[in-house]
Amino acid sequence: MRFGAVIAVALLAVDPFGWDRFGPLRWAVISTIGFAAIAISLGAGDSRSQPLPRWSVIGWVAVMSGMGVSAALSTDRWHAFVGTPDRHLGFAAWVLFVGLFAVASLYPNSAVSGISRASAAAAIGCGVWAILEAAGFDAFDTGFVDDRVGGPLGQPAFLGAAMLLAVPVAASLAVDRANGLAVRVLGASGALLGAVALGLSQSRAAWVGVSVAAICVVVRRRKRMLGVLGLVIVVALWFITPLGERASTLTEFDTGVVAGRLDEWQVASRALFDTPTFGLTGHGPEGYRTVFGAHVDEGYVIRHGRDVITDRAHNGLLDTTLTGGFLAGVGMVLLQAGLLVTSLQRMRSTDPIDVGLSAAIIGYLTQQFFLFPLSELDPVLWVFSGLLIARRPQRVEYRPPLFASVSGARQLMMLGALFLAAASAVAGLSDVAADHAIDEAVAALDSEDPDADQRALRLADEARSRRPDSIRYDFIAARVASMDRTLEGFEESLERLKAGLDTSPTDPAFLEERGLVLLEIARRTSDPTDLSQALDALELLDASDPNNPSTELAHGIALALDGRATSGISELEHAAVLDPESIEAVLNVAIIHFESGDLESGRTALERVEALAPSNARAISLRQEFLSE
């Protein structure tokens, strides 16, 4: 039952009253229930029916050692251990993964009933949600591009990955003749509705995963008719529905998703070796976001932009190696290879649940080649993995592992898991309360109350007080403070940004925002000291993240204000190259030329602006002011 609860909350936990409806509550419940399940299992005194395979022990030792050392050496140590507010994939999450894997392997038979029913029920919930969302009944107004749906996971890619786990296990319920009619109907409903959710998510990584898993089932179980039927269905979907057009982009290697993944892997590969140990240790869990800017090239930025903070490598093995170093990477290779081999072996089993678990693991690991580890779903993966390897035929005489016969060691681990469960509950509930305060702050900003800005700031600061360790609320409060665009507002914003940087000194979002706010303060005060502080911050950004169009634009403006027009124009032109669709950089180039008396160069720059935005009000005003004669 406790493992079924982990699966249910991982797929369905949503907070309808929060600002981030798919984040804080889900992780709070997953981590609390997960660590509690580990503690209960250890406290029950149960021992596994056979030892864990050597590859799994060696793999996990390597992964956890690499992650632990890299976290200790990280420049952002707090988030390396506890995770960022968005991703939650710190060292603590990896402790949860290995713990669930280990204790799930204690119950190879008794737990399968609960997890299969929970998987089917969760798939039904996701399928119904996805259908309603596709029909226009989007309760949270998520509005994804190309009419994709995210369901209760809040992201189409996450929904697709979740269905890779849930659907095969639900299908195993439906085909198992040992189950009663009601249970088989539950399984069939989950498999069908989950498959619909998988399709509506339009997650190409998940589609690749389900294709590989299906091929493995057909080949290993020699179901030729099943393979022919599946091929007919795929061909029909390809030609009859819009899904085929999206799937066809997987064959476009020069453009689209494949080219994008190749670009991301190139940047991540450059970052991999940029550590003092040349990759033997990584950048620490959650550390990729702090070094991405130093390794991204112009071509990547021009093709993909810099609208979001890149914190993941879009490849599970590469992401693990980046954060935990080569030791963690080798450990993960060993774990995944062992799981794939075991899954292929268990697909020949006469027990449907073995086939379902095997297909789920193969599909999920395949899609992770294009995605990344997820704190929301990887707990389910490792529960399934622990169950599956414990269900393999016993080939050796069982000898209990050392800790099973040493009660003190087991009790110590149980107490540690209980502590982590309690800490997760306290931190998670505080995070949910803070998230609710942010939701009220956003609602206040949308109101017509003349004191709306101040009320929103008070609520944002209340969120900060509830989770003073969370940089998310420092950043939101800083943005709220600066919304009135006054000097006082920017100064208050700067105070909150400094508080966030005290927690995470190398966070790229905070460093960029601080540079932009310092520039705004300098523009309003015209104080040389303020301008010098802005220039110092922006020059550091330029050195550590030279291909960020936002900071290049700000740096160019700051240099021009400092009387260095030529250097300023150079930075602005670079910003224009990095973001060719934006007019801001070229517009500022025109202004600098006009104000310095170079009307011809100003005219040329203005024409570039007008080619992109013919009706831009600022461009029209400049033409009238400087070129009307």
PDB file of C-alpha atoms in Angstrom, residues 44 79 96 116 139 155 271 304 476 491:
ATOM      1  CA  ALA A  44       9.282  -4.039   9.957  1.00  0.00           C
ATOM      2  CA  HIS A  79      20.945  23.383  -3.383  1.00  0.00           C
ATOM      3  CA  LEU A  96      15.163   8.792  -1.669  1.00  0.00           C
ATOM      4  CA  SER A 116      -0.480  -2.294 -10.152  1.00  0.00           C
ATOM      5  CA  ALA A 139      -8.930  24.293 -15.169  1.00  0.00           C
ATOM      6  CA  GLN A 155       4.098  19.423 -18.429  1.00  0.00           C
ATOM      7  CA  ALA A 271      30.700  21.690 -19.379  1.00  0.00           C
ATOM      8  CA  HIS A 304      17.169  28.336 -29.238  1.00  0.00           C
ATOM      9  CA  ILE A 476       9.525  36.655  -6.910  1.00  0.00           C
ATOM     10  CA  GLU A 491      16.300  49.458  -4.269  1.00  0.00           C
TER      11      GLU A 491
END
